[in-house]
Amino acid sequence: MTQTRAAGVPRIIVVGAGFAGLACVRRLERRLPPDKAQILLVDPTSASLYLPLLPQVASGVLAASSVAVPLARLLRHTLRVPGGALGVDLPAKTIYVKKITGEDEALRYDYLVLAPGSVTRTFEIPGLAEHARGMKTLKQALNLRDHVIAQLELAAAANTEEEKRRRCTFLVVGGGYAGTETCACLLELTTNAARRLPGLAPELISWTLADLADKLMPELGEDLGGVAMRMLARRGVNFKLGTSVAAVTDTEVKLTDGTALATETCVWTAGVAASPLVRGLGETSRGRLVVGADMRLPGWEGVFALGDCAAVPDLAKQRDGVEGAVCPPTAQHAMRQGKVAADNVICTMGGRPLREYYHKDLGLVVDLGGPRAVAKPLGIPLSGVPAQIATRGYHIMAMPSIRSRLRVLGNWASHGVAGDDLLRVDMGMDRPRTLAGYEFTDMYPDPEHISGIIEGLESDSREQ
Ligand SMILES: Cc1cc2nc3c(=O)[nH]c(=O)nc-3n(C[C@H](O)[C@H](O)[C@H](O)COP(=O)(O)OP(=O)(O)OC[C@H]3O[C@@H](n4cnc5c(N)ncnc54)[C@H](O)[C@@H]3O)c2cc1C
């Protein structure tokens, strides 16, 4: 892949094509014609993933292609580099990229926007990294769906009551929106499947939702978190609050309250950590790179970090008196930060003062499967069908293209009419299914070695 740029045209590299990176690149494209800047987008995938709808992919409500919005449809003159950025040498203004072929490349930049998002946060819990399943990538969602359907089929064919129960017992750890939605959507799948599969009885199905906190989705407030809990409890979900995981094996999960669950399914959504890419680049707050309200990395002109990987000050909350508040890792903030970061790159190029990011949270929407949801749009608490209308309306409006909106609407309609086909595609059954394996967190070299690696690489073929 070669691409030349006219002399004097600055290069902007954006790392990550998620909510933050994509919004940034689209704004840059609109405001900077190709003769004013060369824009490079580094991401190993060819689509921007709409993560909030992953639980609906896992539960078969949506097709994978509906939530993976192709970058080729969204971008015009940005040059895409299909690979992962594994390190940044700030003094040399160069990033180290491993392309999807495995080849290494060093890319020089004039301006850098870091938006690689977050990865699943794990702890030193025996067996967790090997046996738990995550919900951060499309492969994980598809693999979880396959796994759950396989468990039901195996349970239906099992000879012993013990095996039937073990395979029909499911544990989700993490009572935030990712864990709660995953639990609720998959509960819908398993309940419907149990009615249809001979050899299974609905009363065999058991879902447990565990979290170290003493309430569900505290960000929704006391009332709505409680409503969500009651809705799920009525459908049979067991709650283990104030509890986490002590050890995981293939067939059992030991909990910190001393109990053990015989299960083959432990879904781990208990928190996120910033991408390993930002390690060593500056001060961090709970692992997220500390940046100013203008998203600039302190001390490095022209370098910005945003989205889940960065601790961007939440000026709206700070002005309401919450000292030191930083924006929570949500799509809502990431998308809006992307636009401001693009403006700030352009201001830096023109030597103008930078904008500060200020956004008042618009509230949360949480899909609880089927017609159920809880939502707090603009501070108004909703539950049941009105909340589901608000939830679906919010997602449709937030999707980045009309095509993707139409696909999602079509999937909702066909699933509503025809239900789930319970099709297993054996996605990723041939790969080691560890958390690190799916999220490539084991590929990042030690930050101390980045300069040495970059020095050893051939010069960038895109330079004239
Ligand atoms: C299951 C689930 C449900 C959620 N529900 C909601 C919700 O309802 N509402 C809400 O506001 N938020 C929700 N979130 C959180 C929201 O999705 C994130 O806060 C948001 O995606 C963060 O945006 P980002 O751009 O920082 O990162 P991402 O959107 O994660 O994008 C990161 C991008 O960087 C790429 N990348 C990663 N590492 C590298 C690298 N080294 N080099 C190059 N590219 C890289 C990735 O491929 C990806 O394209 C949910 C998250 C999950 C997992």
Short mmCIF file of C-alpha atoms and ligand atoms in Angstrom, two decimals:
data_model
loop_
_atom_site.label_atom_id
_atom_site.label_comp_id
_atom_site.label_asym_id
_atom_site.label_seq_id
_atom_site.Cartn_x
_atom_site.Cartn_y
_atom_site.Cartn_z
CA MET A 1 0.00 0.00 0.00
CA THR A 2 1.60 3.25 -1.02
CA GLN A 3 0.24 6.71 -0.69
CA THR A 4 2.17 9.88 -1.20
CA ARG A 5 1.31 13.31 0.08
CA ALA A 6 2.29 16.67 -1.27
CA ALA A 7 5.21 18.36 0.46
CA GLY A 8 4.14 20.39 3.47
CA VAL A 9 0.77 18.65 3.89
CA PRO A 10 0.54 17.61 7.53
CA ARG A 11 -0.39 14.07 8.51
CA ILE A 12 -3.06 13.38 11.10
CA ILE A 13 -3.17 9.86 12.48
CA VAL A 14 -6.29 8.70 14.29
CA VAL A 15 -5.98 5.40 16.18
CA GLY A 16 -9.27 3.52 16.60
CA ALA A 17 -12.45 3.61 14.52
CA GLY A 18 -14.93 3.29 17.37
CA PHE A 19 -17.31 5.96 18.60
CA ALA A 20 -14.61 8.53 19.35
CA GLY A 21 -12.22 7.85 16.45
CA LEU A 22 -14.92 7.64 13.81
CA ALA A 23 -16.63 10.86 14.90
CA CYS A 24 -13.23 12.57 14.86
CA VAL A 25 -12.28 11.34 11.38
CA ARG A 26 -15.65 12.19 9.87
CA ARG A 27 -15.42 15.73 11.22
CA LEU A 28 -11.81 16.08 9.99
CA GLU A 29 -12.86 14.87 6.53
CA ARG A 30 -15.67 17.40 6.38
CA ARG A 31 -13.49 20.29 7.46
CA LEU A 32 -10.14 19.48 5.82
CA PRO A 33 -9.91 18.79 2.07
CA PRO A 34 -7.19 16.31 0.98
CA ASP A 35 -4.79 19.10 -0.04
CA LYS A 36 -4.87 20.50 3.51
CA ALA A 37 -4.09 17.31 5.44
CA GLN A 38 -3.51 13.61 5.00
CA ILE A 39 -5.73 11.65 7.37
CA LEU A 40 -4.78 8.09 8.36
CA LEU A 41 -7.09 5.86 10.39
CA VAL A 42 -5.43 2.89 12.09
CA ASP A 43 -7.75 0.08 13.17
CA PRO A 44 -7.51 -3.69 12.70
CA THR A 45 -11.18 -3.93 11.72
CA SER A 46 -12.97 -2.64 8.63
CA ALA A 47 -16.07 -1.53 10.48
CA SER A 48 -17.09 0.69 13.35
CA LEU A 49 -18.75 -1.51 15.93
CA TYR A 50 -21.91 -0.26 17.60
CA LEU A 51 -21.08 -1.89 20.95
CA PRO A 52 -24.31 -1.08 22.87
CA LEU A 53 -26.23 -3.48 20.60
CA LEU A 54 -23.82 -6.43 21.06
CA PRO A 55 -26.13 -8.15 23.59
CA GLN A 56 -28.81 -8.18 20.89
CA VAL A 57 -26.34 -9.88 18.51
CA ALA A 58 -25.56 -12.48 21.19
CA SER A 59 -29.26 -13.14 21.66
CA GLY A 60 -29.97 -13.38 17.92
CA VAL A 61 -32.22 -10.30 17.70
CA LEU A 62 -29.74 -8.55 15.39
CA ALA A 63 -27.38 -9.85 12.71
CA ALA A 64 -23.67 -9.17 13.19
CA SER A 65 -23.58 -7.13 9.97
CA SER A 66 -26.19 -4.75 11.37
CA VAL A 67 -24.01 -3.52 14.23
CA ALA A 68 -20.69 -3.49 12.33
CA VAL A 69 -20.97 -0.39 10.17
CA PRO A 70 -18.50 -0.65 7.24
CA LEU A 71 -15.89 2.12 7.22
CA ALA A 72 -15.77 2.00 3.41
CA ARG A 73 -19.34 3.33 3.44
CA LEU A 74 -18.64 6.06 5.96
CA LEU A 75 -15.33 7.59 4.90
CA ARG A 76 -14.23 9.42 1.78
CA HIS A 77 -10.57 10.42 1.55
CA THR A 78 -9.17 8.96 4.78
CA LEU A 79 -6.49 6.34 4.20
CA ARG A 80 -7.19 3.29 6.33
CA VAL A 81 -4.30 1.28 7.76
CA PRO A 82 -5.62 -2.18 8.67
CA GLY A 83 -3.66 -2.98 11.80
CA GLY A 84 -3.27 -2.28 15.47
CA ALA A 85 -1.13 0.50 16.92
CA LEU A 86 1.01 -1.20 19.55
CA GLY A 87 3.11 1.70 20.75
CA VAL A 88 3.74 5.44 20.49
CA ASP A 89 7.12 7.18 20.56
CA LEU A 90 6.06 10.71 21.51
CA PRO A 91 9.46 12.45 21.08
CA ALA A 92 9.92 10.82 17.64
CA LYS A 93 6.27 11.58 16.64
CA THR A 94 5.94 8.00 15.43
CA ILE A 95 3.59 5.11 16.12
CA TYR A 96 4.37 1.42 15.84
CA VAL A 97 1.73 -0.53 13.92
CA LYS A 98 1.31 -4.25 13.44
CA LYS A 99 -0.72 -4.77 10.29
CA ILE A 100 -3.28 -7.57 10.07
CA THR A 101 -0.73 -9.56 8.04
CA GLY A 102 1.66 -9.46 11.03
CA GLU A 103 4.03 -6.99 9.30
CA ASP A 104 5.42 -4.17 11.45
CA GLU A 105 5.42 -0.56 10.32
CA ALA A 106 6.47 2.79 11.80
CA LEU A 107 4.22 5.71 10.91
CA ARG A 108 5.22 9.32 11.49
CA TYR A 109 2.59 11.88 12.40
CA ASP A 110 2.25 15.61 12.77
CA TYR A 111 -0.94 15.28 14.81
CA LEU A 112 -2.10 12.22 16.71
CA VAL A 113 -5.54 11.32 18.03
CA LEU A 114 -5.63 8.28 20.32
CA ALA A 115 -9.03 6.58 20.54
CA PRO A 116 -8.34 2.83 20.95
CA GLY A 117 -11.10 2.44 23.56
CA SER A 118 -10.95 -0.01 26.42
CA VAL A 119 -10.46 -3.70 27.08
CA THR A 120 -12.05 -6.04 29.58
CA ARG A 121 -10.60 -5.50 33.03
CA THR A 122 -9.47 -8.71 34.66
CA PHE A 123 -8.03 -9.39 38.07
CA GLU A 124 -5.79 -12.12 39.40
CA ILE A 125 -8.71 -14.51 39.80
CA PRO A 126 -7.71 -18.13 39.22
CA GLY A 127 -9.13 -19.44 35.94
CA LEU A 128 -10.86 -16.18 34.95
CA ALA A 129 -8.63 -15.33 31.98
CA GLU A 130 -8.92 -18.87 30.61
CA HIS A 131 -12.58 -19.70 31.21
CA ALA A 132 -14.58 -16.47 31.34
CA ARG A 133 -16.29 -15.03 28.28
CA GLY A 134 -16.24 -11.31 27.47
CA MET A 135 -18.67 -9.00 25.67
CA LYS A 136 -16.43 -6.41 24.01
CA THR A 137 -16.02 -7.68 20.45
CA LEU A 138 -18.26 -9.04 17.72
CA LYS A 139 -16.47 -12.39 17.87
CA GLN A 140 -17.11 -12.63 21.60
CA ALA A 141 -20.83 -11.89 21.11
CA LEU A 142 -21.15 -14.46 18.33
CA ASN A 143 -19.12 -17.00 20.24
CA LEU A 144 -21.23 -16.50 23.36
CA ARG A 145 -24.40 -17.03 21.33
CA ASP A 146 -23.00 -20.25 19.85
CA HIS A 147 -21.92 -21.39 23.29
CA VAL A 148 -25.31 -20.74 24.92
CA ILE A 149 -27.22 -22.50 22.13
CA ALA A 150 -24.74 -25.40 22.30
CA GLN A 151 -25.27 -25.68 26.07
CA LEU A 152 -29.03 -25.92 25.55
CA GLU A 153 -28.67 -28.56 22.84
CA LEU A 154 -26.21 -30.56 24.97
CA ALA A 155 -28.47 -30.25 28.00
CA ALA A 156 -31.44 -31.49 25.99
CA ALA A 157 -29.43 -34.55 24.97
CA ALA A 158 -27.78 -35.11 28.39
CA ASN A 159 -28.29 -38.40 30.21
CA THR A 160 -28.03 -37.08 33.75
CA GLU A 161 -30.01 -34.49 35.64
CA GLU A 162 -26.72 -33.07 36.99
CA GLU A 163 -25.39 -32.36 33.47
CA LYS A 164 -28.73 -30.88 32.34
CA ARG A 165 -28.71 -28.46 35.29
CA ARG A 166 -25.05 -27.52 34.93
CA ARG A 167 -25.43 -26.70 31.23
CA CYS A 168 -28.62 -24.71 31.85
CA THR A 169 -27.01 -22.61 34.60
CA PHE A 170 -25.58 -19.30 33.42
CA LEU A 171 -23.62 -16.67 35.35
CA VAL A 172 -23.03 -13.05 34.34
CA VAL A 173 -20.59 -11.04 36.45
CA GLY A 174 -20.98 -7.25 36.28
CA GLY A 175 -24.15 -5.32 37.07
CA GLY A 176 -23.45 -2.36 34.78
CA TYR A 177 -25.45 -1.86 31.60
CA ALA A 178 -23.26 -4.29 29.58
CA GLY A 179 -23.74 -7.16 32.05
CA THR A 180 -27.39 -6.43 32.78
CA GLU A 181 -28.31 -6.20 29.09
CA THR A 182 -26.34 -9.35 28.27
CA CYS A 183 -28.06 -11.27 31.05
CA ALA A 184 -31.54 -9.98 30.11
CA CYS A 185 -31.20 -10.56 26.36
CA LEU A 186 -29.75 -14.07 26.72
CA LEU A 187 -32.40 -14.93 29.31
CA GLU A 188 -34.97 -14.16 26.62
CA LEU A 189 -33.14 -16.50 24.22
CA THR A 190 -32.86 -19.39 26.68
CA THR A 191 -36.46 -19.09 27.93
CA ASN A 192 -37.82 -19.19 24.38
CA ALA A 193 -35.46 -22.03 23.40
CA ALA A 194 -36.41 -24.12 26.43
CA ARG A 195 -40.06 -24.03 25.29
CA ARG A 196 -39.10 -25.25 21.84
CA LEU A 197 -36.32 -27.80 22.35
CA PRO A 198 -37.51 -31.33 23.20
CA GLY A 199 -35.69 -32.63 26.30
CA LEU A 200 -35.55 -29.20 27.99
CA ALA A 201 -37.93 -27.73 30.55
CA PRO A 202 -38.11 -23.95 31.19
CA GLU A 203 -37.64 -24.53 34.94
CA LEU A 204 -34.17 -25.97 34.27
CA ILE A 205 -32.91 -22.57 33.06
CA SER A 206 -31.14 -20.54 35.74
CA TRP A 207 -29.48 -17.14 35.36
CA THR A 208 -27.42 -15.44 38.08
CA LEU A 209 -26.19 -11.84 37.95
CA ALA A 210 -23.35 -11.05 40.36
CA ASP A 211 -21.69 -7.75 41.18
CA LEU A 212 -19.43 -6.48 43.95
CA ALA A 213 -21.63 -3.36 44.29
CA ASP A 214 -24.78 -3.56 46.38
CA LYS A 215 -27.07 -2.32 43.59
CA LEU A 216 -27.59 -2.70 39.88
CA MET A 217 -26.52 0.04 37.45
CA PRO A 218 -25.99 2.74 40.11
CA GLU A 219 -25.67 5.30 37.29
CA LEU A 220 -29.46 4.90 36.70
CA GLY A 221 -30.25 6.01 40.25
CA GLU A 222 -31.86 4.07 43.12
CA ASP A 223 -35.33 3.86 41.62
CA LEU A 224 -34.63 2.68 38.09
CA GLY A 225 -31.87 0.28 39.15
CA GLY A 226 -34.42 -1.22 41.54
CA VAL A 227 -37.09 -1.40 38.81
CA ALA A 228 -34.64 -3.24 36.53
CA MET A 229 -33.82 -5.67 39.33
CA ARG A 230 -37.48 -6.40 40.03
CA MET A 231 -38.23 -6.91 36.33
CA LEU A 232 -35.39 -9.41 36.03
CA ALA A 233 -36.16 -11.11 39.35
CA ARG A 234 -39.76 -11.70 38.18
CA ARG A 235 -38.32 -13.55 35.19
CA GLY A 236 -36.25 -15.75 37.50
CA VAL A 237 -32.83 -14.05 37.60
CA ASN A 238 -30.98 -14.64 40.89
CA PHE A 239 -28.97 -11.70 42.17
CA LYS A 240 -25.70 -12.02 44.05
CA LEU A 241 -24.89 -8.45 45.03
CA GLY A 242 -21.81 -7.60 47.07
CA THR A 243 -20.32 -10.74 45.53
CA SER A 244 -17.71 -11.48 42.89
CA VAL A 245 -15.86 -14.46 41.53
CA ALA A 246 -13.16 -16.28 43.51
CA ALA A 247 -12.19 -18.97 40.98
CA VAL A 248 -13.39 -20.32 37.63
CA THR A 249 -12.99 -23.74 36.04
CA ASP A 250 -14.64 -25.26 32.98
CA THR A 251 -17.50 -26.63 35.03
CA GLU A 252 -17.71 -24.54 38.20
CA VAL A 253 -17.51 -20.96 39.46
CA LYS A 254 -16.64 -20.30 43.10
CA LEU A 255 -18.07 -17.02 44.39
CA THR A 256 -16.59 -14.78 47.05
CA ASP A 257 -19.54 -15.48 49.39
CA GLY A 258 -18.30 -19.07 49.65
CA THR A 259 -20.96 -20.62 47.37
CA ALA A 260 -20.21 -22.47 44.17
CA LEU A 261 -22.22 -22.66 40.95
CA ALA A 262 -21.97 -25.72 38.74
CA THR A 263 -21.94 -24.04 35.32
CA GLU A 264 -20.13 -24.02 31.99
CA THR A 265 -20.88 -20.33 31.40
CA CYS A 266 -19.26 -17.39 33.17
CA VAL A 267 -19.71 -14.10 31.30
CA TRP A 268 -17.36 -11.45 32.68
CA THR A 269 -18.36 -7.81 32.13
CA ALA A 270 -17.13 -6.48 35.48
CA GLY A 271 -15.51 -3.31 34.29
CA VAL A 272 -13.23 -1.99 31.61
CA ALA A 273 -9.61 -0.84 31.58
CA ALA A 274 -8.05 1.62 29.13
CA SER A 275 -6.37 0.12 26.06
CA PRO A 276 -2.80 -1.04 26.82
CA LEU A 277 -1.69 1.36 24.05
CA VAL A 278 -1.83 4.34 26.43
CA ARG A 279 0.40 2.74 29.08
CA GLY A 280 3.48 4.84 29.73
CA LEU A 281 2.32 7.85 27.69
CA GLY A 282 1.61 10.05 30.70
CA GLU A 283 -0.18 10.27 34.01
CA THR A 284 -3.16 7.97 34.38
CA SER A 285 -6.28 8.03 36.50
CA ARG A 286 -7.67 4.53 37.13
CA GLY A 287 -5.65 3.43 34.08
CA ARG A 288 -7.12 6.10 31.77
CA LEU A 289 -4.73 8.65 30.28
CA VAL A 290 -5.08 12.02 31.99
CA VAL A 291 -5.81 14.77 29.46
CA GLY A 292 -7.08 18.34 29.65
CA ALA A 293 -10.67 19.33 28.99
CA ASP A 294 -9.44 20.10 25.45
CA MET A 295 -8.32 16.42 25.30
CA ARG A 296 -4.69 17.40 24.72
CA LEU A 297 -2.05 15.18 26.27
CA PRO A 298 -0.20 17.49 28.68
CA GLY A 299 3.27 18.36 27.42
CA TRP A 300 2.73 17.12 23.86
CA GLU A 301 1.49 19.66 21.32
CA GLY A 302 -0.82 18.08 18.71
CA VAL A 303 -1.45 14.81 20.62
CA PHE A 304 -4.98 14.10 21.84
CA ALA A 305 -6.62 11.19 23.68
CA LEU A 306 -10.35 10.63 24.15
CA GLY A 307 -13.10 8.09 24.63
CA ASP A 308 -12.76 5.14 26.99
CA CYS A 309 -8.94 5.31 26.99
CA ALA A 310 -8.78 8.84 28.44
CA ALA A 311 -9.82 10.53 31.66
CA VAL A 312 -11.45 13.61 30.10
CA PRO A 313 -12.62 16.07 32.77
CA ASP A 314 -16.43 16.16 33.04
CA LEU A 315 -16.88 19.93 33.18
CA ALA A 316 -20.69 19.64 33.42
CA LYS A 317 -20.41 17.59 36.64
CA GLN A 318 -17.53 19.67 37.95
CA ARG A 319 -19.65 22.82 37.52
CA ASP A 320 -22.40 21.02 39.48
CA GLY A 321 -19.90 20.66 42.33
CA VAL A 322 -18.48 17.16 41.73
CA GLU A 323 -14.81 17.88 42.23
CA GLY A 324 -12.40 16.09 39.88
CA ALA A 325 -15.23 14.35 37.95
CA VAL A 326 -14.17 12.68 34.71
CA CYS A 327 -16.47 11.57 31.90
CA PRO A 328 -17.72 8.00 32.34
CA PRO A 329 -16.75 5.52 29.60
CA THR A 330 -19.87 5.81 27.47
CA ALA A 331 -20.58 5.96 23.75
CA GLN A 332 -22.41 9.22 24.28
CA HIS A 333 -19.29 10.98 25.57
CA ALA A 334 -16.91 9.25 23.14
CA MET A 335 -18.88 10.35 20.09
CA ARG A 336 -19.13 13.96 21.20
CA GLN A 337 -15.48 14.10 22.29
CA GLY A 338 -14.49 12.90 18.80
CA LYS A 339 -15.99 15.99 17.19
CA VAL A 340 -14.35 18.39 19.64
CA ALA A 341 -10.98 16.63 19.25
CA ALA A 342 -11.21 17.08 15.46
CA ASP A 343 -11.89 20.78 15.93
CA ASN A 344 -8.92 20.99 18.29
CA VAL A 345 -6.58 19.33 15.80
CA ILE A 346 -7.64 21.96 13.26
CA CYS A 347 -7.23 24.77 15.84
CA THR A 348 -3.73 23.49 16.64
CA MET A 349 -2.88 23.48 12.92
CA GLY A 350 -4.06 27.10 12.66
CA GLY A 351 -2.48 28.21 15.94
CA ARG A 352 -5.90 29.06 17.42
CA PRO A 353 -7.05 28.45 21.02
CA LEU A 354 -8.53 25.00 21.69
CA ARG A 355 -12.15 24.21 22.68
CA GLU A 356 -12.99 22.55 25.97
CA TYR A 357 -15.26 19.51 25.96
CA TYR A 358 -18.51 20.19 27.80
CA HIS A 359 -21.52 17.88 27.64
CA LYS A 360 -24.35 17.24 30.06
CA ASP A 361 -25.20 13.54 30.11
CA LEU A 362 -28.44 12.84 28.23
CA GLY A 363 -29.18 9.77 30.35
CA LEU A 364 -29.02 6.02 29.92
CA VAL A 365 -31.13 3.49 28.07
CA VAL A 366 -31.03 -0.20 29.04
CA ASP A 367 -32.62 -3.00 27.02
CA LEU A 368 -33.96 -5.76 29.28
CA GLY A 369 -35.01 -8.13 26.50
CA GLY A 370 -38.26 -8.35 24.50
CA PRO A 371 -40.56 -5.36 25.16
CA ARG A 372 -38.88 -4.55 28.50
CA ALA A 373 -36.38 -1.78 29.23
CA VAL A 374 -35.53 0.96 31.69
CA ALA A 375 -34.38 4.39 30.57
CA LYS A 376 -33.72 7.84 31.90
CA PRO A 377 -33.69 10.12 28.86
CA LEU A 378 -33.04 13.75 29.91
CA GLY A 379 -33.58 12.72 33.54
CA ILE A 380 -37.12 11.32 32.99
CA PRO A 381 -37.39 7.80 34.47
CA LEU A 382 -39.18 5.31 32.19
CA SER A 383 -39.74 1.56 32.37
CA GLY A 384 -41.47 -1.14 30.33
CA VAL A 385 -42.68 -0.49 26.79
CA PRO A 386 -42.22 3.35 26.82
CA ALA A 387 -38.61 2.79 27.93
CA GLN A 388 -38.10 0.22 25.16
CA ILE A 389 -39.42 2.72 22.60
CA ALA A 390 -36.99 5.35 23.96
CA THR A 391 -34.14 2.80 23.99
CA ARG A 392 -34.66 1.66 20.44
CA GLY A 393 -35.27 5.22 19.23
CA TYR A 394 -32.02 6.34 20.86
CA HIS A 395 -29.98 3.56 19.25
CA ILE A 396 -31.49 4.17 15.81
CA MET A 397 -30.64 7.87 15.98
CA ALA A 398 -27.12 7.20 17.30
CA MET A 399 -26.18 4.74 14.53
CA PRO A 400 -23.76 6.33 12.08
CA SER A 401 -25.52 5.64 8.76
CA ILE A 402 -28.99 5.33 7.25
CA ARG A 403 -28.11 1.88 5.90
CA SER A 404 -27.23 0.60 9.37
CA ARG A 405 -30.43 2.10 10.79
CA LEU A 406 -32.49 0.33 8.12
CA ARG A 407 -30.69 -2.97 8.76
CA VAL A 408 -31.36 -2.75 12.50
CA LEU A 409 -35.02 -1.80 11.97
CA GLY A 410 -35.39 -4.72 9.52
CA ASN A 411 -33.81 -7.15 12.02
CA TRP A 412 -36.08 -5.97 14.84
CA ALA A 413 -39.13 -6.42 12.60
CA SER A 414 -38.16 -9.89 11.37
CA HIS A 415 -37.17 -11.08 14.85
CA GLY A 416 -40.43 -9.72 16.23
CA VAL A 417 -42.41 -11.71 13.65
CA ALA A 418 -40.35 -14.87 13.18
CA GLY A 419 -38.43 -15.19 16.48
CA ASP A 420 -35.03 -16.82 16.90
CA ASP A 421 -33.86 -19.58 14.56
CA LEU A 422 -31.38 -20.85 17.23
CA LEU A 423 -28.73 -21.27 14.57
CA ARG A 424 -25.22 -22.10 15.75
CA VAL A 425 -22.42 -21.10 13.37
CA ASP A 426 -19.56 -22.44 15.52
CA MET A 427 -17.96 -18.99 15.49
CA GLY A 428 -14.40 -19.06 16.74
CA MET A 429 -14.67 -22.54 18.21
CA ASP A 430 -11.25 -23.26 16.66
CA ARG A 431 -9.48 -20.40 18.49
CA PRO A 432 -8.36 -20.21 22.08
CA ARG A 433 -11.23 -18.30 23.63
CA THR A 434 -9.35 -16.45 26.36
CA LEU A 435 -10.18 -12.82 27.10
CA ALA A 436 -6.68 -11.73 26.03
CA GLY A 437 -6.97 -13.86 22.86
CA TYR A 438 -10.08 -12.01 21.73
CA GLU A 439 -8.91 -8.52 22.63
CA PHE A 440 -5.22 -8.93 21.67
CA THR A 441 -4.13 -7.43 24.98
CA ASP A 442 -1.11 -9.74 25.08
CA MET A 443 0.40 -8.22 21.91
CA TYR A 444 1.47 -4.82 23.28
CA PRO A 445 5.23 -4.63 23.93
CA ASP A 446 6.59 -3.00 27.06
CA PRO A 447 6.39 0.82 26.52
CA GLU A 448 10.14 1.03 27.31
CA HIS A 449 10.89 -0.98 24.15
CA ILE A 450 8.79 1.06 21.71
CA SER A 451 11.56 3.48 20.62
CA GLY A 452 13.92 0.56 19.98
CA ILE A 453 11.29 -1.28 17.92
CA ILE A 454 10.50 1.81 15.87
CA GLU A 455 14.20 2.51 15.19
CA GLY A 456 14.60 -1.01 13.85
CA LEU A 457 11.74 -0.67 11.36
CA GLU A 458 12.04 0.35 7.74
CA SER A 459 11.14 3.94 7.02
CA ASP A 460 7.52 4.70 6.30
CA SER A 461 6.71 3.94 2.65
CA ARG A 462 4.03 6.63 2.61
CA GLU A 463 6.63 9.40 3.04
CA GLN A 464 7.84 11.05 -0.13
C1 LIG B 1 -21.91 -4.62 25.73
C2 LIG B 1 -21.74 -3.13 25.85
C3 LIG B 1 -22.87 -2.32 25.97
C4 LIG B 1 -22.72 -0.94 26.07
N1 LIG B 1 -23.84 -0.16 26.17
C5 LIG B 1 -23.71 1.19 26.20
C6 LIG B 1 -24.87 2.02 26.21
O1 LIG B 1 -25.99 1.54 26.24
N2 LIG B 1 -24.67 3.37 26.22
C7 LIG B 1 -23.41 3.94 26.20
O2 LIG B 1 -23.28 5.17 26.16
N3 LIG B 1 -22.31 3.16 26.18
C8 LIG B 1 -22.42 1.81 26.18
N4 LIG B 1 -21.30 1.03 26.16
C9 LIG B 1 -19.97 1.67 26.27
C10 LIG B 1 -19.54 2.24 24.93
O3 LIG B 1 -19.69 1.28 23.92
C11 LIG B 1 -18.10 2.71 25.02
O4 LIG B 1 -18.01 3.67 26.03
C12 LIG B 1 -17.66 3.31 23.68
O5 LIG B 1 -17.62 2.30 22.70
C13 LIG B 1 -16.28 3.96 23.81
O6 LIG B 1 -15.92 4.50 22.58
P1 LIG B 1 -14.39 4.53 22.12
O7 LIG B 1 -14.38 5.16 20.77
O8 LIG B 1 -13.55 5.10 23.18
O9 LIG B 1 -13.98 3.00 22.01
P2 LIG B 1 -14.59 1.82 21.04
O10 LIG B 1 -15.92 2.22 20.59
O11 LIG B 1 -14.41 0.61 21.84
O12 LIG B 1 -13.61 1.88 19.82
C14 LIG B 1 -12.24 1.54 19.91
C15 LIG B 1 -11.76 1.25 18.49
O13 LIG B 1 -10.35 1.16 18.53
C16 LIG B 1 -9.93 0.00 17.85
N5 LIG B 1 -8.67 -0.38 18.50
C17 LIG B 1 -8.49 -0.95 19.71
N6 LIG B 1 -7.18 -1.07 19.98
C18 LIG B 1 -6.53 -0.57 18.91
C19 LIG B 1 -5.16 -0.42 18.58
N7 LIG B 1 -4.21 -0.81 19.42
N8 LIG B 1 -4.84 0.12 17.39
C20 LIG B 1 -5.82 0.53 16.53
N9 LIG B 1 -7.13 0.42 16.79
C21 LIG B 1 -7.47 -0.12 17.96
C22 LIG B 1 -11.04 -0.98 18.00
O14 LIG B 1 -11.01 -1.93 16.95
C23 LIG B 1 -12.25 -0.06 17.93
O15 LIG B 1 -12.66 0.13 16.61
C24 LIG B 1 -21.42 -0.36 26.06
C25 LIG B 1 -20.30 -1.18 25.95
C26 LIG B 1 -20.46 -2.55 25.85
C27 LIG B 1 -19.23 -3.42 25.71
#
